[in-house]
Tab-separated table of C-alpha atoms in Angstrom:
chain	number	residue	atom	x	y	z
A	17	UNK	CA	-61.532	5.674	-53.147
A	18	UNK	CA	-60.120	1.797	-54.043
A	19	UNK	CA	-61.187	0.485	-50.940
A	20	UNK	CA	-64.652	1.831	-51.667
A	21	UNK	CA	-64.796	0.784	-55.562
A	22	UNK	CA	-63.177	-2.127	-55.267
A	23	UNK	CA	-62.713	-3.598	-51.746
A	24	UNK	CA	-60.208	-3.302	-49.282
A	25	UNK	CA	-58.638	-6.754	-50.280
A	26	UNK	CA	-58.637	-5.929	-53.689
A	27	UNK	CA	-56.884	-2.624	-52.832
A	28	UNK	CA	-54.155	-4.336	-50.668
A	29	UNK	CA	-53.088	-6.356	-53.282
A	30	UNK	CA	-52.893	-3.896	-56.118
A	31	UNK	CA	-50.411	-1.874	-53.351
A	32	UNK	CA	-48.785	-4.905	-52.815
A	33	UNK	CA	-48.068	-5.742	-56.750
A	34	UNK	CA	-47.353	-2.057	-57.163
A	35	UNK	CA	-44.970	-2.107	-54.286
A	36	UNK	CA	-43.152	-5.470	-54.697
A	37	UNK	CA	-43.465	-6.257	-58.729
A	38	UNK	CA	-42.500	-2.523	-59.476
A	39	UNK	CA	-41.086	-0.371	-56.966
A	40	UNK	CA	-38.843	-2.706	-55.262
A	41	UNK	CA	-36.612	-3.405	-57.811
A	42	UNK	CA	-36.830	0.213	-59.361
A	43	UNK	CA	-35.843	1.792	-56.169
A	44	UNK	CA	-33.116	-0.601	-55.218
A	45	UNK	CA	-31.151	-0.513	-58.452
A	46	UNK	CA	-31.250	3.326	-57.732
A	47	UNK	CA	-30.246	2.710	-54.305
A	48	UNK	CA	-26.878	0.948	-55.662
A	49	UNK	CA	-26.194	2.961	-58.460
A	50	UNK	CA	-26.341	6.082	-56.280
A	51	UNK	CA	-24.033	4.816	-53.418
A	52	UNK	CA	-21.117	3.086	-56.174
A	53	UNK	CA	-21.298	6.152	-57.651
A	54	UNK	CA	-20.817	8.912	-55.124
A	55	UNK	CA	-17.790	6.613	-53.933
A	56	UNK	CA	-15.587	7.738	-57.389
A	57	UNK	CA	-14.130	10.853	-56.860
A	58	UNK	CA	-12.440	12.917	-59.663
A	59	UNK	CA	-10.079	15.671	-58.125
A	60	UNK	CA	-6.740	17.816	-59.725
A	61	UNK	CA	-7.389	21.484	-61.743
A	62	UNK	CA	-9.123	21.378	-64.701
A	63	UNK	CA	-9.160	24.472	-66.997
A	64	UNK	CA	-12.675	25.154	-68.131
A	65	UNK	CA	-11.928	25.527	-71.776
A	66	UNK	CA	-14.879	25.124	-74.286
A	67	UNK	CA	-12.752	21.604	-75.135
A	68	UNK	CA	-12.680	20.618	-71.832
A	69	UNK	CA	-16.303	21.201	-71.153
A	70	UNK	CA	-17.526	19.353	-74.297
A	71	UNK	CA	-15.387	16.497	-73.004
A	72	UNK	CA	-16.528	16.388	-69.740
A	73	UNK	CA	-20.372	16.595	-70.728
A	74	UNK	CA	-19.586	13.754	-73.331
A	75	UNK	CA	-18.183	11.464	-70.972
A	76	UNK	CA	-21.298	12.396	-68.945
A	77	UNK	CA	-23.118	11.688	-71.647
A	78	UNK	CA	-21.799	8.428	-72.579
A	79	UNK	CA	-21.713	7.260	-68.555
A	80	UNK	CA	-25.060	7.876	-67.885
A	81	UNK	CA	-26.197	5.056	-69.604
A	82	UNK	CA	-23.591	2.887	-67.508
A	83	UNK	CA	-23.637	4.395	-63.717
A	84	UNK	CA	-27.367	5.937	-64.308
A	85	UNK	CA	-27.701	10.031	-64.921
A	86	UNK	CA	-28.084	10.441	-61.032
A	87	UNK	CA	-24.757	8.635	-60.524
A	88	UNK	CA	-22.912	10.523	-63.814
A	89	UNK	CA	-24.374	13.874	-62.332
A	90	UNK	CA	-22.701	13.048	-59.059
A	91	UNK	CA	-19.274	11.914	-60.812
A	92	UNK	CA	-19.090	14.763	-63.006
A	93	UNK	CA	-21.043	17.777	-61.624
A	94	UNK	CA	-18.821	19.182	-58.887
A	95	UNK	CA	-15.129	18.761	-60.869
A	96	UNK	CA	-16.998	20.916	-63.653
A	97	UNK	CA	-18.778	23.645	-61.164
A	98	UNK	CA	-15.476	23.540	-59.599
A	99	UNK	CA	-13.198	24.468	-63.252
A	100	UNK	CA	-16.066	27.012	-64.577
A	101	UNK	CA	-16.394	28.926	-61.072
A	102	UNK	CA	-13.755	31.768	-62.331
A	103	UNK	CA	-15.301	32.824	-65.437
A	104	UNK	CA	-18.042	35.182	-65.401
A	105	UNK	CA	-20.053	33.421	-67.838
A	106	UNK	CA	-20.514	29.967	-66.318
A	107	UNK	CA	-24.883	29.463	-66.178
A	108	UNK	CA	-25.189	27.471	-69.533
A	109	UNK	CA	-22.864	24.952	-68.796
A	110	UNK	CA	-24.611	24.033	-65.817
A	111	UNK	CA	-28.276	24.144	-68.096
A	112	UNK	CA	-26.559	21.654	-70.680
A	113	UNK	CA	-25.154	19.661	-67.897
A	114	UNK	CA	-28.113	19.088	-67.200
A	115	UNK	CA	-30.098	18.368	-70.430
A	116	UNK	CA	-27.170	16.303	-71.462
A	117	UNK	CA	-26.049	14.238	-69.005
A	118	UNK	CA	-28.990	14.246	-66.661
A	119	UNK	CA	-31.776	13.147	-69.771
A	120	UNK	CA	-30.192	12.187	-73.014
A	121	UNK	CA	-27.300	10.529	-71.740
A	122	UNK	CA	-29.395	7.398	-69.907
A	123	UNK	CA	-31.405	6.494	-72.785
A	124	UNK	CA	-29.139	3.157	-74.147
A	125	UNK	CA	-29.187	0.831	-71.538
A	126	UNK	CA	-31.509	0.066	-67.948
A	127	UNK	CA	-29.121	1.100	-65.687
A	128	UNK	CA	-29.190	4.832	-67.564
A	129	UNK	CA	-32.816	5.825	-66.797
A	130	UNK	CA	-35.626	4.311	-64.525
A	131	UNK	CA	-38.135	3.555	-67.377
A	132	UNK	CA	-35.996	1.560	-68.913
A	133	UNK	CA	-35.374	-0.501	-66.094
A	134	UNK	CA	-39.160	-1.000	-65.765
A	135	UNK	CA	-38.961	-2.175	-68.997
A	136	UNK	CA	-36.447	-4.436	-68.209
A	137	UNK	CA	-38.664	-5.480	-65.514
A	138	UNK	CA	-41.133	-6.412	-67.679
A	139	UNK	CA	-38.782	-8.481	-69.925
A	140	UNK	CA	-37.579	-5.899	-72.570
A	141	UNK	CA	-33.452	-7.317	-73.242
A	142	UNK	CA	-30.884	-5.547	-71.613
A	143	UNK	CA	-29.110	-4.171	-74.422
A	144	UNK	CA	-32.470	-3.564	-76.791
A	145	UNK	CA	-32.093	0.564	-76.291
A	146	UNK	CA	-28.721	0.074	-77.082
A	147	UNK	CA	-29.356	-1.622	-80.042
A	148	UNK	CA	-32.497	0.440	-81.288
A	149	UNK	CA	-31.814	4.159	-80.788
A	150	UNK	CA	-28.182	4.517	-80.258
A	151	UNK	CA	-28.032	6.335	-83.639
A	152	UNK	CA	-30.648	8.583	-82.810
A	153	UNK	CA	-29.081	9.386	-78.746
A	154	UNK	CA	-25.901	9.684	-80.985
A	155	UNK	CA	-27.495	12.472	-83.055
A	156	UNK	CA	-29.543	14.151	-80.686
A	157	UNK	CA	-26.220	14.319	-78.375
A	158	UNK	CA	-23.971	15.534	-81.031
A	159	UNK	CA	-26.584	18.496	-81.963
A	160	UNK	CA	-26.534	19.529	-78.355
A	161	UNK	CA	-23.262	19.329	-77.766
A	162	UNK	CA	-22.538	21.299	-80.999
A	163	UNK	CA	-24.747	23.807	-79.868
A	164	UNK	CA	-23.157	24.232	-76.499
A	165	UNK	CA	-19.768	24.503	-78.000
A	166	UNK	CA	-20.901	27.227	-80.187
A	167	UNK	CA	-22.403	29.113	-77.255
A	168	UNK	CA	-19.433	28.457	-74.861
A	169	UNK	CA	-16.941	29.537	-77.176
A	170	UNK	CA	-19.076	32.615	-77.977
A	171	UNK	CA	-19.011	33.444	-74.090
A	172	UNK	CA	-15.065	32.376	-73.215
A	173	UNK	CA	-13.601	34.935	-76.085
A	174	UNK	CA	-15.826	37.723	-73.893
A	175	UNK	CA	-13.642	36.297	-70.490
A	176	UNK	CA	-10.920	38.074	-69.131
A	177	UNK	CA	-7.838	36.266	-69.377
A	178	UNK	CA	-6.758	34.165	-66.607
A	179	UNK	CA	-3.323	34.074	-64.944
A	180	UNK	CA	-1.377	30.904	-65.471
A	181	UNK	CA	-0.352	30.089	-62.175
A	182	UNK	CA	1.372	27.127	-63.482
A	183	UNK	CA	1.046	23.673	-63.798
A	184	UNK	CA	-1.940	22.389	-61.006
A	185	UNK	CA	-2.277	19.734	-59.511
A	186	UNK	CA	-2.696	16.749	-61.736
A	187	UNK	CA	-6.503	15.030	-62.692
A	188	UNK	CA	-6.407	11.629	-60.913
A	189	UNK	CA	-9.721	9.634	-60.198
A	190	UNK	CA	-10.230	7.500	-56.886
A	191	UNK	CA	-12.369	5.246	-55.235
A	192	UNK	CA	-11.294	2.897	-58.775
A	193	UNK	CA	-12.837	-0.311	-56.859
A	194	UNK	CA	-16.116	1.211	-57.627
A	195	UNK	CA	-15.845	0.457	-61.303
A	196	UNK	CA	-15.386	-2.983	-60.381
A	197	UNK	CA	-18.778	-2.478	-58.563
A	198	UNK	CA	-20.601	-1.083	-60.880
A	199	UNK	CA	-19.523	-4.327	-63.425
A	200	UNK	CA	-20.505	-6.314	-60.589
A	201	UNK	CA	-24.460	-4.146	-60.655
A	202	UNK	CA	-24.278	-5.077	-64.997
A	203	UNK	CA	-23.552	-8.737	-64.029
A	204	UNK	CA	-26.200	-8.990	-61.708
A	205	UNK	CA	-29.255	-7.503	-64.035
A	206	UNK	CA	-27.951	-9.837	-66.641
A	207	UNK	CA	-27.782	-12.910	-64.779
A	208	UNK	CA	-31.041	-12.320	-63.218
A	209	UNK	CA	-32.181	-11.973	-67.223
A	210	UNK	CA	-31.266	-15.178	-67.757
A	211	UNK	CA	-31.462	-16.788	-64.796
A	212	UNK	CA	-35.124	-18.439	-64.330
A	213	UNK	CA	-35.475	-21.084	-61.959
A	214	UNK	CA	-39.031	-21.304	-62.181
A	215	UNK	CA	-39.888	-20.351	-58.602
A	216	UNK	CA	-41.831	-17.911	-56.933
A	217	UNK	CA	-43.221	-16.762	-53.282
A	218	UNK	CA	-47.169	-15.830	-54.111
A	219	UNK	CA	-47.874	-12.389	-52.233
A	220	UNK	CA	-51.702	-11.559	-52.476
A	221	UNK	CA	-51.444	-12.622	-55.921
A	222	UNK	CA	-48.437	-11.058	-56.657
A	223	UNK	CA	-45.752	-14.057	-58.205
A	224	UNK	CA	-42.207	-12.477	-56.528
A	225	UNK	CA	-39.606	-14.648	-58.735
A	226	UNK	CA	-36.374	-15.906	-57.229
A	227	UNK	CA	-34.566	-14.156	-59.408
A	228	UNK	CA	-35.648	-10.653	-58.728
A	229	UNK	CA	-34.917	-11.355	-54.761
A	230	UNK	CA	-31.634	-12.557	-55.367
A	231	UNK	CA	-30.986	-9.597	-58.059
A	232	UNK	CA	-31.734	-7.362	-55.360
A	233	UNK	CA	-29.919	-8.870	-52.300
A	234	UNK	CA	-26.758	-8.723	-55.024
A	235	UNK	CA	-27.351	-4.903	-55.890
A	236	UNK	CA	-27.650	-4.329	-51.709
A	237	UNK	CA	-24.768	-6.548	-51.270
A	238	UNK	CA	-22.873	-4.316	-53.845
A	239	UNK	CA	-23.638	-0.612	-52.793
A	240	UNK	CA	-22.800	-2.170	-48.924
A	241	UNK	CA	-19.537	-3.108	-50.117
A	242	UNK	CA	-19.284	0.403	-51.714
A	243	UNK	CA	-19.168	2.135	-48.503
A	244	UNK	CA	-16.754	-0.702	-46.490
A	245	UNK	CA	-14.251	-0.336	-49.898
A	246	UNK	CA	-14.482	3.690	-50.242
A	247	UNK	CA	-12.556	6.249	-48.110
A	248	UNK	CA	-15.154	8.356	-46.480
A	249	UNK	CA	-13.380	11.243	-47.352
A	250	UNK	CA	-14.281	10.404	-50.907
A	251	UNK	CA	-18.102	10.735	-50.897
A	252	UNK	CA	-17.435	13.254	-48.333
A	253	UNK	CA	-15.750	15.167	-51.321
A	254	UNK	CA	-18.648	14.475	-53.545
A	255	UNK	CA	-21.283	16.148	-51.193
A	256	UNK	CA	-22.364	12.653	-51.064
A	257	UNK	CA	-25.397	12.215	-48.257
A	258	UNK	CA	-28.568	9.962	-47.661
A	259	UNK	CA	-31.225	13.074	-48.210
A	260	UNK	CA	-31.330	12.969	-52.116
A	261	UNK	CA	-32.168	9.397	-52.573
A	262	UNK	CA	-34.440	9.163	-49.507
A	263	UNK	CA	-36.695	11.643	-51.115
A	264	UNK	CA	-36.380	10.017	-54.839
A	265	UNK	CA	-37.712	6.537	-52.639
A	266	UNK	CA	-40.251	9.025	-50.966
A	267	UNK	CA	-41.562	10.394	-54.150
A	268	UNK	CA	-41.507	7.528	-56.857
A	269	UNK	CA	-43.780	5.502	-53.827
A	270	UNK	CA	-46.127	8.028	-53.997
A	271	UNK	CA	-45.893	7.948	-57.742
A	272	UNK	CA	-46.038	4.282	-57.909
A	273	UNK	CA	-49.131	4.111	-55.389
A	274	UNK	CA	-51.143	6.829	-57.494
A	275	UNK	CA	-50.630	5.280	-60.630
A	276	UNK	CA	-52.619	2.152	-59.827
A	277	UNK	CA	-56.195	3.119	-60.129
A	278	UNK	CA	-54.994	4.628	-63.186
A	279	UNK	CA	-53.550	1.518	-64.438
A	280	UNK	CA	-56.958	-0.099	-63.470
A	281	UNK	CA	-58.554	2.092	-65.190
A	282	UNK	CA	-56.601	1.573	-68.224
A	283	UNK	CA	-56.747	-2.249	-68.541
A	284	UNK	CA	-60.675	-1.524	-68.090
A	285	UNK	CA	-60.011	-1.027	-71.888
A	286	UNK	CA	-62.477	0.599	-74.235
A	287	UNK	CA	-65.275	0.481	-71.690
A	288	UNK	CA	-63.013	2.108	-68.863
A	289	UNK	CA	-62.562	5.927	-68.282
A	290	UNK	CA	-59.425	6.120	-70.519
A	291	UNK	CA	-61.213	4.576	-73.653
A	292	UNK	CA	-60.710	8.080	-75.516
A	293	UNK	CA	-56.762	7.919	-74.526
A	294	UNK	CA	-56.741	4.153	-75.898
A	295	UNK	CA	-58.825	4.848	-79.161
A	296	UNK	CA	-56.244	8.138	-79.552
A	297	UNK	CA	-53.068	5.819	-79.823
A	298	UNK	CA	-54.798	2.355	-81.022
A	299	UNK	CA	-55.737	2.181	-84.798
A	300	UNK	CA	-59.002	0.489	-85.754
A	301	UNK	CA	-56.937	-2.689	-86.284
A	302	UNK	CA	-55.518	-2.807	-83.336
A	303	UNK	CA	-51.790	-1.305	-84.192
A	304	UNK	CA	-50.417	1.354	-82.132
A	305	UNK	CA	-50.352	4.920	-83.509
A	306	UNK	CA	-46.231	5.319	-82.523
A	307	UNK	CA	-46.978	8.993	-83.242
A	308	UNK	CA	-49.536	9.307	-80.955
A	309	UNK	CA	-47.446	7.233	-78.107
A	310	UNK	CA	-44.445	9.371	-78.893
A	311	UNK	CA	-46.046	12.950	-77.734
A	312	UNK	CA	-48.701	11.543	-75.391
A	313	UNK	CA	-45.546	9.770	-73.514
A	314	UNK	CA	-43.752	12.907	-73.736
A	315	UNK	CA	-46.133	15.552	-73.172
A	316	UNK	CA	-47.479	13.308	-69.705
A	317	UNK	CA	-43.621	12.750	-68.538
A	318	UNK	CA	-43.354	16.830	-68.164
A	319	UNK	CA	-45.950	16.337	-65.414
A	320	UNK	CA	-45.326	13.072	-64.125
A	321	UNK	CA	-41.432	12.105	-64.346
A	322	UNK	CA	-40.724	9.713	-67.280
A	323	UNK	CA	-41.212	6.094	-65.407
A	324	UNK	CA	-45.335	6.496	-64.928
């Protein structure tokens, strides 16, 4: 339908901006974060305690806005399936696992969750989350968390009691080199930030800066030396393979693709299709209605995933 509305060269390059300008950059700071990650391997016995729990979904918590919630969700998932698997009553930690770490937990920084990153993209500072709504992440996180320790030490006085088979094997974590990697991923977004050497390769229109090529070269260079630095055995540990992120790159194309005749159709402004949507969040004066923004974003990133 864009190649009949508006031409096929006109088409082309809106793919093209949508592809390079957007995607590229989204999907390869994914890439990295996914691969640095699944190299750090927590092993030992862990008792699954309603303390231990809440300690292991704060640190997810609290990492997700460093390695990303995918990578967090892959550090932290299997160590806690693996500690709960003996009691009975096991199905909500798993549920605020996932709320936890998986959602909240990104929200203070662009490495945490993939809008943000857009917005970093788009020139939003690094640390401007982190700076804006830690206080409300911080309260939204403790509620949950208070919640689930309510619930999970409702269910653990209703488990039978385990034998003590003595001290287990002690918690270690490996595959440390990765930290130094995922540093190395912080560096890179922040020296592409500030880096601007004024020049750019002009794709169909769309201005590629230096800086985002050589930010994503570093973040490929990075998640290669991932897998030359980790033990195989490590990710191998994890459950780490190639299938989950090839179909995250699958579907955020399509996602990224589909959203540009709606982006079109939104910078057609008041005389466009969207001009009810626009007058909905957009006082008379121009200012936005943040109300508005708040439960139109949320309401649209049930159906759509959170960056469109």
């Amino acid at each position: 339908s864009l190649v009949i509305f508006a031409g096929s060269m006109s088409t082309l390059a809106a793919l093209v901006h949508a592809l390079l300008a957007e995607y590229l950059g989204f999907i390869v700071l994914l890439f990295s974060l996914y691969v640095v990650a699944g190299g750090i391997l927590i092993t030992g016995d862990i008792k699954a305690t309603p303390a231990i729990n809440a300690g292991i979904l704060a640190l997810g918590t609290l990492g997700a806005s460093i390695v990303g919630t995918t990578g967090a969700a892959m550090i932290l998932i299997r160590p806690l399936i693996r500690a709960n698997r003996p009691r009975r009553h096991n199905a909500h930690v798993i549920v605020f696992f996932i709320i936890l770490v998986a959602n909240v937990g990104g929200a203070l920084s662009p490495l945490g969750d993939p809008p943000l990153f857009v917005g970093f993209l788009h020139g939003v500072d690094f640390f401007w989350t982190t700076r804006t709504i830690w206080l409300q992440t911080a309260v939204v996180a403790g509620l949950l968390l208070a919640i689930f320790v309510a619930v999970d030490v409702w269910r653990f006085r209703s488990e039978p009691l385990l034998d003590d088979a003595g001290p287990g094997k002690p918690v270690r974590i490996r595959g440390l080199v990765n930290l130094v990697l995922i540093a190395a991923i912080v560096a890179s977004l922040l020296v592409s930030a500030m880096w601007k050497p004024g020049i750019a390769f002009d794709v169909l229109g769309t201005k590629f800066e230096l800086e985002d090529i050589a930010r994503n070269l570093a973040l490929l260079v990075v998640a290669a030396l991932s897998v030359w630095l980790t033990p195989d055995e490590h990710r191998l540990a994890n459950g780490f393979t190639w299938e989950p992120i090839r179909e995250v790159a699958m579907l955020f194309a399509g996602i990224f693709v589909a959203i540009v005749p709606v982006i079109a159709m939104l910078n057609a402004g008041h005389h466009g299709a969207f001009a009810w949507l626009l007058s909905a969040v957009t006082a008379p004066d121009g200012t936005p209605r943040e109300v508005a923004y708040f439960w139109f974003t949320g309401l649209m990133s049930a159906c759509l995933d959170n960056a469109p």
